[in-house]
Coordinates of C-alpha atoms and ligand atoms in Angstrom, one line a residue:
R15 CA 131.8 97.5 87.3
G16 CA 134.8 96.3 89.3
F17 CA 135.6 94.2 86.3
C18 CA 135.7 97.2 84.0
G19 CA 133.4 96.3 81.4
S20 CA 133.9 92.7 80.9
R21 CA 130.7 92.7 78.9
G22 CA 129.9 95.5 76.4
Q23 CA 131.7 98.8 76.4
P24 CA 134.6 99.4 78.7
A25 CA 133.3 101.4 81.8
P26 CA 135.2 104.6 82.7
L27 CA 138.1 103.5 84.9
P28 CA 138.3 104.5 88.6
V29 CA 141.7 104.9 90.2
P30 CA 143.7 101.7 90.4
Q31 CA 143.5 101.2 94.1
K32 CA 139.7 100.9 93.8
I33 CA 139.9 98.2 91.1
V34 CA 142.7 96.3 93.0
A35 CA 140.6 96.5 96.2
T36 CA 137.8 94.7 94.3
W37 CA 140.2 91.9 93.2
E38 CA 141.6 91.7 96.7
A39 CA 138.1 91.4 98.2
I40 CA 137.3 88.4 95.9
S41 CA 140.7 87.0 96.7
L42 CA 139.9 87.2 100.4
G43 CA 136.5 85.5 99.9
R44 CA 134.6 88.8 100.8
Q45 CA 133.0 89.2 97.4
P46 CA 131.6 86.5 95.2
V47 CA 133.8 85.2 92.3
P48 CA 132.3 86.4 89.1
E49 CA 130.8 83.8 86.7
Y50 CA 133.2 84.9 83.9
F51 CA 136.8 85.7 84.5
N52 CA 139.9 85.9 82.2
F53 CA 143.1 87.2 83.6
A54 CA 144.3 88.7 80.3
H55 CA 141.1 90.5 79.7
N56 CA 140.0 91.3 83.3
V57 CA 143.4 92.2 84.7
L58 CA 146.1 92.8 82.1
D59 CA 144.0 94.8 79.6
V60 CA 142.6 96.9 82.6
W61 CA 146.2 97.7 83.7
S62 CA 147.1 98.6 80.1
R63 CA 144.3 101.1 80.0
L64 CA 145.2 102.4 83.6
E65 CA 148.8 102.8 82.3
E66 CA 147.6 104.8 79.3
A67 CA 145.5 107.0 81.5
G68 CA 148.7 107.8 83.5
H69 CA 147.6 105.9 86.7
R70 CA 150.9 104.0 87.0
P71 CA 154.6 105.0 87.5
P72 CA 156.7 104.6 84.4
N73 CA 157.9 101.2 85.4
P74 CA 157.8 98.4 82.9
A75 CA 155.4 95.6 83.5
F76 CA 158.0 93.0 82.5
W77 CA 161.8 93.5 82.5
W78 CA 164.1 90.8 81.4
V79 CA 167.9 90.7 81.3
N80 CA 170.3 87.9 80.4
G81 CA 173.4 89.1 82.2
T82 CA 175.4 89.6 78.9
G83 CA 173.7 92.8 77.8
A84 CA 170.4 91.7 76.3
E85 CA 167.4 93.3 77.7
V86 CA 163.6 93.3 77.1
K87 CA 161.2 95.8 78.7
W88 CA 157.5 95.7 78.1
S89 CA 154.8 98.0 79.3
F90 CA 151.4 96.5 79.9
E91 CA 150.5 97.9 76.5
E92 CA 153.4 96.2 74.8
L93 CA 152.7 93.0 76.7
G94 CA 149.1 93.1 75.4
K95 CA 150.2 93.6 71.9
Q96 CA 152.8 90.9 71.9
S97 CA 150.6 88.4 73.6
R98 CA 147.7 89.0 71.2
K99 CA 150.2 88.2 68.3
A100 CA 151.2 85.1 70.3
A101 CA 147.6 84.2 70.7
N102 CA 147.1 84.3 67.0
V103 CA 150.0 82.0 66.6
L104 CA 148.4 79.4 69.1
A105 CA 145.0 79.7 67.5
G106 CA 146.3 79.9 63.9
A107 CA 149.5 77.8 63.2
C108 CA 148.9 75.5 66.2
G109 CA 145.1 75.3 65.8
L110 CA 144.6 75.4 69.6
Q111 CA 140.9 75.6 70.8
P112 CA 139.7 76.6 74.3
G113 CA 140.4 73.7 76.5
D114 CA 143.3 72.3 74.4
R115 CA 146.5 71.7 76.4
M116 CA 149.8 73.2 75.7
M117 CA 153.1 72.3 77.4
L118 CA 155.6 75.2 78.0
V119 CA 159.2 74.0 78.6
L120 CA 161.3 77.1 78.3
P121 CA 164.2 78.6 80.1
R122 CA 163.7 82.0 81.7
I123 CA 163.1 83.8 78.5
P124 CA 160.4 86.4 77.7
E125 CA 158.5 84.0 75.5
W126 CA 157.4 82.0 78.6
W127 CA 155.4 85.0 80.0
L128 CA 154.2 85.8 76.5
V129 CA 152.9 82.3 75.7
S130 CA 151.4 82.0 79.2
V131 CA 149.3 85.1 78.6
A132 CA 148.5 83.9 75.0
C133 CA 147.2 80.7 76.5
M134 CA 144.8 82.8 78.6
R135 CA 143.8 84.7 75.6
T136 CA 143.0 81.6 73.6
G137 CA 141.6 79.6 76.5
A138 CA 144.4 77.0 76.0
V139 CA 145.4 75.3 79.2
M140 CA 149.1 75.8 80.0
I141 CA 151.3 73.0 81.4
P142 CA 154.6 74.4 82.5
G143 CA 157.6 72.1 82.8
V144 CA 161.2 72.6 83.9
T145 CA 164.0 72.6 81.4
Q146 CA 165.8 69.8 83.2
L147 CA 163.1 67.4 82.2
M148 CA 164.7 64.4 80.4
E149 CA 163.0 62.2 77.6
K150 CA 161.3 59.9 80.1
D151 CA 159.9 63.0 82.1
L152 CA 158.7 64.7 78.9
K153 CA 157.1 61.4 77.7
Y154 CA 155.4 60.9 81.1
R155 CA 154.0 64.5 81.1
L156 CA 152.9 64.6 77.4
Q157 CA 151.2 61.2 77.7
A158 CA 149.5 61.9 81.0
S159 CA 148.2 65.4 80.0
R160 CA 147.5 64.5 76.3
A161 CA 148.9 68.0 75.3
K162 CA 148.3 68.9 71.7
S163 CA 151.2 71.3 71.5
I164 CA 154.6 72.0 73.0
I165 CA 156.8 75.1 73.0
T166 CA 160.4 74.7 73.8
S167 CA 164.0 75.7 73.0
D168 CA 166.9 74.2 71.0
S169 CA 168.4 72.2 73.8
I170 CA 165.1 70.4 74.7
A171 CA 163.8 69.8 71.2
P172 CA 165.8 66.7 70.5
R173 CA 164.5 65.1 73.6
V174 CA 161.0 65.8 72.4
D175 CA 161.7 64.3 69.0
A176 CA 163.1 61.1 70.6
I177 CA 159.7 60.4 72.2
N178 CA 157.4 62.1 69.9
A179 CA 156.2 58.9 68.2
E180 CA 155.0 57.6 71.6
C181 CA 152.9 60.7 72.2
P182 CA 150.0 60.5 69.7
S183 CA 148.1 63.5 71.0
L184 CA 151.0 65.9 70.3
Q185 CA 150.2 67.7 67.0
T186 CA 152.4 70.8 66.8
K187 CA 155.8 71.7 68.1
L188 CA 156.9 75.3 68.5
L189 CA 160.6 76.1 68.7
V190 CA 161.9 79.3 70.2
S191 CA 165.1 79.7 68.3
E192 CA 167.0 81.7 65.7
S193 CA 167.3 78.6 63.5
S194 CA 164.8 76.0 62.1
R195 CA 164.3 72.4 62.8
P196 CA 162.5 69.8 60.7
G197 CA 159.0 69.1 62.1
W198 CA 159.0 72.3 64.3
L199 CA 157.3 75.6 63.7
N200 CA 159.5 78.6 64.4
F201 CA 157.8 80.7 67.1
R202 CA 159.7 83.9 66.6
E203 CA 159.1 83.9 62.9
L204 CA 155.4 83.3 63.3
L205 CA 155.2 86.0 66.0
R206 CA 156.8 88.6 63.8
E207 CA 154.2 88.0 61.1
A208 CA 151.1 87.6 63.3
S209 CA 148.4 90.1 63.5
P210 CA 148.1 92.1 66.8
E211 CA 144.3 92.0 66.6
H212 CA 142.9 89.3 68.7
T213 CA 139.7 89.0 70.7
C214 CA 140.2 87.3 74.1
V215 CA 138.0 84.2 74.5
R216 CA 135.4 84.4 77.2
T217 CA 136.2 82.0 79.9
K218 CA 134.2 80.9 83.0
S219 CA 135.9 81.3 86.3
R220 CA 135.8 77.6 86.7
D221 CA 137.3 76.8 83.4
P222 CA 140.8 75.2 83.5
L223 CA 143.7 77.6 83.3
A224 CA 146.7 75.5 84.1
I225 CA 147.9 72.0 84.9
Y226 CA 150.9 71.6 87.2
F227 CA 152.9 68.5 87.9
T228 CA 153.9 68.4 91.5
S229 CA 157.6 68.5 92.2
G230 CA 157.7 64.6 92.7
T231 CA 159.5 65.0 96.0
T232 CA 157.8 61.8 97.3
G233 CA 156.7 59.9 94.2
A234 CA 155.5 60.3 90.6
P235 CA 154.4 63.8 90.0
K236 CA 150.7 64.3 90.1
M237 CA 148.6 66.5 87.8
V238 CA 147.1 69.4 89.6
E239 CA 144.4 71.4 87.8
H240 CA 143.9 75.1 88.5
S241 CA 140.9 77.2 87.3
Q242 CA 140.9 80.7 85.6
S243 CA 140.0 82.2 89.0
S244 CA 141.9 80.0 91.5
Y245 CA 145.2 81.3 90.0
G246 CA 143.9 84.5 88.3
L247 CA 142.4 85.9 91.5
G248 CA 143.9 83.7 94.2
F249 CA 147.1 85.6 94.7
V250 CA 145.9 89.2 94.8
A251 CA 145.7 89.3 98.7
S252 CA 148.9 87.4 99.4
G253 CA 150.5 89.5 96.7
R254 CA 149.5 92.7 98.6
R255 CA 150.1 91.3 102.2
W256 CA 152.9 88.8 102.1
V257 CA 154.7 90.0 98.9
A258 CA 153.7 93.5 99.8
L259 CA 153.5 94.6 96.2
T260 CA 152.3 98.0 94.8
E261 CA 152.5 99.4 91.2
S262 CA 155.9 100.9 92.0
D263 CA 157.6 97.6 92.9
I264 CA 159.9 95.5 90.8
F265 CA 159.7 91.8 91.8
W266 CA 162.4 89.3 91.1
N267 CA 161.6 85.6 91.8
T268 CA 164.6 83.5 90.7
T269 CA 162.4 80.4 90.2
D270 CA 162.5 78.3 87.2
T271 CA 159.5 78.8 84.8
G272 CA 158.4 75.3 85.1
W273 CA 157.3 75.3 88.7
V274 CA 154.3 76.8 90.5
K275 CA 156.3 79.7 92.0
A276 CA 156.7 81.3 88.5
A277 CA 152.9 81.4 88.3
W278 CA 152.7 82.7 91.9
T279 CA 154.9 85.6 90.9
L280 CA 152.9 86.3 87.8
F281 CA 149.5 86.2 89.5
S282 CA 150.7 88.3 92.5
A283 CA 152.7 90.9 90.6
W284 CA 150.5 91.8 87.6
P285 CA 147.1 92.4 89.4
N286 CA 149.0 94.7 91.8
G287 CA 150.4 96.6 88.8
S288 CA 154.0 95.6 89.7
C289 CA 156.9 94.9 87.4
I290 CA 158.1 91.3 87.0
F291 CA 161.8 91.2 86.8
V292 CA 163.5 88.2 85.3
H293 CA 167.2 87.2 84.9
E294 CA 167.8 84.3 82.5
L295 CA 170.2 82.8 85.0
P296 CA 171.5 79.9 82.9
R297 CA 172.7 78.4 86.2
V298 CA 172.1 79.4 89.8
D299 CA 175.1 81.5 90.8
A300 CA 175.2 83.4 94.1
K301 CA 177.5 86.1 92.8
V302 CA 175.3 86.7 89.7
I303 CA 172.3 87.1 92.0
L304 CA 174.0 89.5 94.3
N305 CA 175.5 91.5 91.4
T306 CA 172.0 91.7 89.8
L307 CA 170.5 93.1 93.1
S308 CA 173.2 95.7 93.1
T309 CA 172.7 96.7 89.5
F310 CA 169.0 96.8 89.0
P311 CA 166.3 98.7 91.1
I312 CA 164.8 95.4 92.3
T313 CA 162.6 96.1 95.4
T314 CA 161.4 92.6 96.2
L315 CA 163.3 89.3 96.0
C316 CA 162.0 85.8 96.3
C317 CA 164.3 82.7 96.2
V318 CA 163.9 79.1 97.6
P319 CA 165.7 78.5 100.9
T320 CA 168.4 76.5 99.0
I321 CA 169.5 79.7 97.2
F322 CA 169.4 81.8 100.4
R323 CA 171.7 79.1 102.0
L324 CA 174.2 79.9 99.1
L325 CA 173.7 83.6 99.4
V326 CA 174.6 83.8 103.1
Q327 CA 177.8 82.0 102.4
E328 CA 179.1 85.1 100.6
D329 CA 180.3 88.3 102.2
L330 CA 177.0 90.3 101.7
T331 CA 178.5 93.4 103.2
R332 CA 180.6 93.8 99.9
Y333 CA 177.4 94.5 98.0
Q334 CA 175.2 97.6 97.9
F335 CA 171.6 96.6 97.0
Q336 CA 170.1 99.6 95.1
S337 CA 166.4 99.4 96.1
L338 CA 165.9 96.0 97.9
R339 CA 163.3 96.5 100.7
H340 CA 161.6 93.2 101.1
S341 CA 162.5 89.5 100.6
L342 CA 160.6 86.2 100.7
T343 CA 161.1 82.5 100.6
G344 CA 159.1 79.3 100.5
G345 CA 158.8 75.8 99.0
E346 CA 160.8 74.3 101.7
A347 CA 161.6 75.0 105.3
L348 CA 163.7 78.0 106.0
N349 CA 166.4 77.4 108.6
P350 CA 166.3 80.1 111.3
D351 CA 170.1 80.5 111.0
V352 CA 169.8 81.4 107.3
R353 CA 167.1 84.0 108.0
E354 CA 169.2 85.6 110.8
K355 CA 172.4 85.8 108.7
W356 CA 170.5 87.3 105.7
K357 CA 168.8 89.9 107.9
R358 CA 172.0 90.7 109.8
Q359 CA 174.0 91.4 106.7
T360 CA 171.4 93.0 104.5
G361 CA 169.1 94.7 107.0
V362 CA 166.2 93.2 105.0
E363 CA 163.8 90.7 106.8
L364 CA 163.1 87.4 105.2
Y365 CA 159.4 86.5 105.2
E366 CA 158.5 82.8 104.7
G367 CA 155.3 81.5 103.1
Y368 CA 154.0 77.9 102.7
G369 CA 151.9 76.3 100.1
Q370 CA 151.6 73.6 97.5
S371 CA 150.9 73.1 93.9
E372 CA 147.4 72.1 95.0
T373 CA 146.8 75.4 96.8
V374 CA 147.9 79.1 96.7
V375 CA 149.8 80.5 99.7
I376 CA 148.1 79.1 102.7
C377 CA 150.4 80.2 105.5
D378 CA 152.6 83.2 105.5
N379 CA 154.3 86.0 107.4
P380 CA 152.7 89.2 106.0
K381 CA 155.1 92.1 105.9
G382 CA 155.3 93.7 109.3
M383 CA 153.9 90.7 111.2
K384 CA 156.0 89.6 114.1
I385 CA 158.2 86.7 112.9
K386 CA 158.8 83.8 115.1
S387 CA 162.0 82.2 113.8
G388 CA 161.4 78.7 112.6
S389 CA 157.7 79.2 112.1
M390 CA 156.1 79.4 108.6
G391 CA 153.7 82.0 109.9
K392 CA 149.9 82.1 110.3
A393 CA 147.0 80.9 108.1
S394 CA 146.7 83.2 105.1
P395 CA 143.1 84.5 104.5
P396 CA 140.7 83.3 103.4
Y397 CA 142.1 79.8 104.2
D398 CA 140.9 78.1 107.4
V399 CA 144.1 76.1 108.1
Q400 CA 144.0 73.7 111.1
I401 CA 146.1 70.9 112.6
V402 CA 143.9 67.7 112.5
D403 CA 144.2 64.1 113.4
D404 CA 143.9 61.2 111.0
E405 CA 140.1 61.3 111.3
G406 CA 139.9 65.0 110.5
N407 CA 139.2 66.2 114.1
V408 CA 140.7 69.6 114.9
L409 CA 143.6 69.3 117.5
P410 CA 144.3 71.8 120.1
P411 CA 147.3 74.3 119.9
G412 CA 150.6 72.5 120.6
E413 CA 149.7 69.1 119.3
E414 CA 151.3 67.6 116.3
G415 CA 149.1 66.6 113.4
N416 CA 148.2 66.9 109.7
V417 CA 148.3 70.4 108.2
A418 CA 144.7 70.6 106.8
V419 CA 142.5 73.2 105.0
R420 CA 138.8 73.4 105.5
I421 CA 136.9 72.5 102.3
R422 CA 133.4 71.9 103.7
P423 CA 130.8 73.4 103.7
T424 CA 132.6 75.6 101.1
R425 CA 135.6 74.7 99.1
P426 CA 137.8 77.9 98.8
F427 CA 137.8 79.0 95.2
C428 CA 141.6 79.5 95.2
F429 CA 142.1 75.8 95.3
F430 CA 143.0 73.1 92.8
N431 CA 140.0 71.4 91.1
C432 CA 141.3 67.9 91.5
Y433 CA 144.2 65.6 90.7
L434 CA 143.5 65.1 87.0
D435 CA 142.4 61.6 85.9
N436 CA 143.0 60.4 89.5
P437 CA 139.8 60.3 91.5
E438 CA 141.4 57.9 94.1
K439 CA 144.2 60.3 94.9
T440 CA 141.7 63.2 95.0
A441 CA 139.5 61.3 97.5
A442 CA 142.5 60.2 99.5
S443 CA 143.5 63.8 100.0
E444 CA 140.2 64.6 101.9
Q445 CA 139.2 63.7 105.4
G446 CA 136.0 64.9 107.0
D447 CA 135.7 68.6 106.3
F448 CA 139.3 69.0 105.4
Y449 CA 141.9 68.7 102.6
I450 CA 144.9 67.0 104.0
T451 CA 148.2 68.5 102.8
G452 CA 150.4 65.5 103.6
D453 CA 152.5 67.7 105.8
R454 CA 152.9 67.5 109.6
A455 CA 153.1 70.5 111.9
R456 CA 152.0 72.1 115.2
M457 CA 150.1 75.4 115.7
D458 CA 150.9 77.4 118.7
K459 CA 148.4 79.3 120.8
D460 CA 149.1 82.5 118.7
G461 CA 148.1 80.7 115.5
Y462 CA 151.7 80.3 114.2
F463 CA 152.5 77.0 112.4
W464 CA 155.6 75.0 113.0
F465 CA 156.5 72.6 110.2
M466 CA 157.8 69.3 111.2
G467 CA 158.1 67.5 107.9
R468 CA 156.3 65.7 105.3
N469 CA 154.2 62.8 106.7
D470 CA 156.8 60.1 105.7
D471 CA 159.7 62.2 106.7
V472 CA 158.9 62.3 110.4
I473 CA 161.2 60.0 112.4
N474 CA 159.8 57.8 115.2
S475 CA 162.7 56.9 117.4
S476 CA 162.0 55.0 120.8
S477 CA 158.4 56.5 120.5
Y478 CA 159.8 60.1 120.1
R479 CA 158.6 61.8 117.0
I480 CA 161.3 64.0 115.5
G481 CA 160.8 66.3 112.6
P482 CA 163.8 66.4 110.2
V483 CA 163.7 70.1 109.8
E484 CA 164.4 70.8 113.5
V485 CA 167.5 68.7 113.4
E486 CA 168.6 70.2 110.1
S487 CA 168.1 73.7 111.5
A488 CA 170.2 72.9 114.5
L489 CA 172.9 71.5 112.3
A490 CA 172.7 74.6 110.1
E491 CA 173.9 76.7 113.0
H492 CA 177.3 74.9 112.9
P493 CA 179.8 76.6 110.7
A494 CA 180.8 73.2 109.2
V495 CA 177.4 72.7 107.8
L496 CA 176.5 73.9 104.3
E497 CA 173.4 72.0 104.2
S498 CA 172.0 68.7 105.5
A499 CA 169.2 66.1 105.2
V500 CA 168.0 64.2 108.1
V501 CA 166.1 60.9 107.7
S502 CA 165.4 57.7 109.7
S503 CA 167.8 54.8 109.6
P504 CA 167.2 51.2 110.9
D505 CA 168.4 50.4 114.5
P506 CA 168.1 47.0 116.2
I507 CA 167.1 48.5 119.5
R508 CA 165.4 51.8 118.8
G509 CA 163.6 50.6 115.6
E510 CA 164.8 53.8 113.9
V511 CA 167.3 56.5 114.7
V512 CA 168.1 59.9 113.3
K513 CA 170.8 60.0 110.6
A514 CA 172.1 63.2 109.1
F515 CA 173.6 63.5 105.7
V516 CA 175.8 66.5 105.8
V517 CA 177.4 68.6 103.1
L518 CA 180.5 70.4 104.6
T519 CA 181.5 74.1 104.0
P520 CA 184.9 74.3 102.2
A521 CA 186.8 75.2 105.3
Y522 CA 185.8 72.0 107.0
L523 CA 186.4 69.5 104.2
S524 CA 189.8 68.5 105.5
H525 CA 188.8 67.9 109.2
D526 CA 188.8 64.5 110.7
P527 CA 185.3 63.0 110.0
E528 CA 185.2 61.1 113.4
A529 CA 185.9 64.3 115.5
L530 CA 183.6 66.3 113.3
T531 CA 180.8 63.8 113.9
R532 CA 181.2 64.0 117.6
E533 CA 181.3 67.8 117.5
L534 CA 178.1 68.0 115.4
Q535 CA 176.4 65.6 117.8
E536 CA 177.3 67.6 120.7
H537 CA 176.3 70.8 119.0
V538 CA 172.8 69.4 118.2
K539 CA 172.4 68.3 121.8
R540 CA 173.2 71.7 122.9
V541 CA 170.9 73.7 120.7
T542 CA 167.9 71.5 120.7
A543 CA 166.3 68.7 122.8
P544 CA 169.1 66.1 123.2
Y545 CA 167.0 63.1 122.0
K546 CA 167.0 64.6 118.5
Y547 CA 170.7 64.4 118.0
P548 CA 171.8 62.4 114.9
R549 CA 173.2 59.1 116.1
K550 CA 174.5 58.5 112.6
V551 CA 176.3 61.1 110.5
A552 CA 177.4 60.7 106.9
F553 CA 179.4 63.3 105.0
V554 CA 178.4 63.7 101.3
S555 CA 179.3 66.0 98.5
E556 CA 175.7 66.8 97.6
L557 CA 172.2 65.9 98.5
P558 CA 169.5 64.4 96.1
K559 CA 167.2 67.1 95.0
T560 CA 164.3 67.6 92.8
V561 CA 164.7 69.7 89.7
S562 CA 163.1 72.5 91.7
G563 CA 165.9 72.2 94.2
K564 CA 164.1 70.4 97.0
I565 CA 165.8 68.0 99.2
Q566 CA 164.5 64.4 98.5
R567 CA 164.7 62.8 101.8
S568 CA 162.7 59.9 100.6
K569 CA 165.6 58.9 98.3
L570 CA 168.0 58.8 101.3
R571 CA 165.5 57.0 103.4
S572 CA 165.0 54.2 100.8
Q573 CA 168.7 53.9 100.6
E574 CA 169.0 53.5 104.4
W575 CA 166.3 50.9 104.6
G576 CA 167.6 49.0 101.6
K577 CA 164.4 49.6 99.5
Ligands
ATP630 P1 155.0 65.8 95.5 O1 153.6 66.1 96.0 O2 154.9 65.2 94.1 O3 155.8 64.9 96.4 P2 155.9 68.4 96.3 O4 154.8 68.2 97.4 O5 157.3 68.7 96.7 O6 155.8 67.1 95.3 P3 155.0 71.0 95.7 O7 153.6 71.1 95.5 O8 155.9 71.9 94.7 O9 155.4 69.5 95.3 O10 155.5 71.4 97.1 C1 154.7 71.6 98.2 C2 155.3 71.0 99.4 O11 156.5 71.7 99.7 C3 154.5 71.2 100.7 O12 153.6 70.2 100.8 C4 155.6 71.2 101.8 O13 156.0 69.8 102.0 C5 156.8 71.8 101.1 N1 156.8 73.3 101.5 C6 156.4 74.3 100.8 N2 156.6 75.5 101.5 C7 157.2 75.2 102.6 C8 157.7 75.8 103.8 N3 157.7 77.1 104.0 N4 158.2 75.1 104.8 C9 158.3 73.7 104.7 N5 157.9 73.0 103.7 C10 157.4 73.7 102.6
MG631 MG1 153.0 67.4 97.5

C-alpha cells in the first residue's frame, strides 16, 4: 500500500508525509525493499497524483533558467507527460528495450532530466557523462559500456562522429538541437510529435538503473552499476536529514549532469516532493551563482568545495539571498577556513557529506548536528562505516585506517552492484566483512570521521604519516592561498617530504616567492603540527583537476617522482 498501487488499481492516497515515511523507512533499512520498484512509476507518478489532490505547495517540480531569460517550469504532472513522450522516443525511434544502455552527454538543460526519467520508464540503463569528454573519453565509455544509443548536443556531436566507426554497438544518435545533422535523430522534433501515452515498464528492484564512470581521479574511470532501488530509494533518508528537504524546498545543486551528484540531487529531491532548480551555467562563475541565489527563491544550495572556495573570495555581504536557509558540500574535502568564511558572511551553515560513485552518502552532517570543523560527519544510516586495517579488522577510535562499509552478512541495498566487467576490481574492493573505499581516515570517540586522503595520497615522511588535506587546510587559512595541492616529493634523507603546489590569490601574485615560501612554511608550523609543514613549495597558476573539478594529486605526484 505504501507503494500506492504498483499492482492493479491505484490505492487511495494517504497524506504525503505517510508515503515519504515509507520510502524513508526502506532507505534506512527498516523495511524490506519491495521486489518491484521503478522510480518513475512508484515515486514521480505518485507525486503527480498528490499534487493533483492539492497535497503540495504550488512549487514547480523542476525549474530551469539559462541566465539570459529562458525559463522552464514543470509540475510533476507536466514532467510526467513530457517524460512519457520522451519514453516513446526512446522505445520507438531509438528501439531501446529494457536493459539496453543509453549514454547521456548533455549540458545542464531540461532534456537531461527528461531523458533520465524516460530511461526509467522504458527500463533503459542511463550512462551519464560530462560535456568535457573528448573523443578518446567518449570512445572509451561507448566501447566499455556497449551503449546502443547516445543523446548529446551540437558541440559534442562532431566528437561522437569522429569515433563512431570504432563503436559498433552504437545504433542511434539523438541530437538536442534546433538544427539537423546527418546520421542523427532530432530529439526535440521527435518529442513534439510523440504520444504522451506510455505504460511504464515493470522493473525489479535489483534491475540496473544507471552506470556511472568514476571521476578517474586515480586512474582509468571504472564502471559502477546501480540498481533501480539503490539509487531510487537510497537517497530518501539522506535527502530528509542531510539535505533537509521538504515539499516546499527549492534545491539547487550546481553540479554537471554527468557526475553522480546530479543523480544524488534527483533522487533526494523528488521523493521528498521538492523542486529541483537548475541554472545552465555554461561556465562556473561565482558572480552568476551569487546573483542567481539573490534572484530566485532557492532554499538549499549544494556546490563542490572548489566552488565554495571561489564564492568566499567574493564580498558576500553585497548580496541578499532571498530564501537560502541550508547549504551543502561534498565530493572533496572541505577546508574549515572556507566553511567558516561562508558561515560568517551568509549566516548559513555548510554541511559536508562524503560518498562515492559506488555508494550513496555514507558519512554526513545532518542538519542541526553539531559540526566539528574539518570532519566529514558521522556514518549515515543505514551504513555501518568503520575504520579497518588492511586485513579488515575494525580499529579503535583515533587510529588511522581504511574507511570501510560493512557488507556482510548483509550487503546494504543502496550500494553499487559491482564494477561492471571487472570481477578482479570488485573482489579487490572487499576485505573480510567490508567494502574498502580506498580512502584513509580516523574516527573519533564520538563517531565523527576525519578524512586524511586517498590511500595513495597519504605522505610517509620519516615515518610520520601526513594527510594532504590537513596541510592544504592549514595553507587555506593564509590570505595568499587561493587553493593548494599537497603531495609527496622524493628526498635523499627522509625518503619523501611534503611539497605544496600553491595557487596564489591576486593580491599576492607580485610578492617575492622566496619570502612567501618561508612565510607559508611558518604559517603551517603555527597552525598545525610542525612536522607537517611543506619543505618544498611551488607556485603554480592552476592545479590539475578532473572534469568534475577534483584536484588530481596523483598527476603532481607522478611528476615529482619522474613517473
Ligand atoms: P576514481 O575512483 O576513478 O579515482 P573518484 O574516486 O574521484 O574517481 P568519485 O566516486 O566521484 O570518483 O569520488 C569519490 C571520492 O571522492 C571518495 O572516495 C573520496 O576520495 C572523495 N570524496 C568525496 N567526498 C569527500 C569528502 N567530503 N571529503 C573528502 N573526500 C571526499
Ligand atoms: Mg574512487
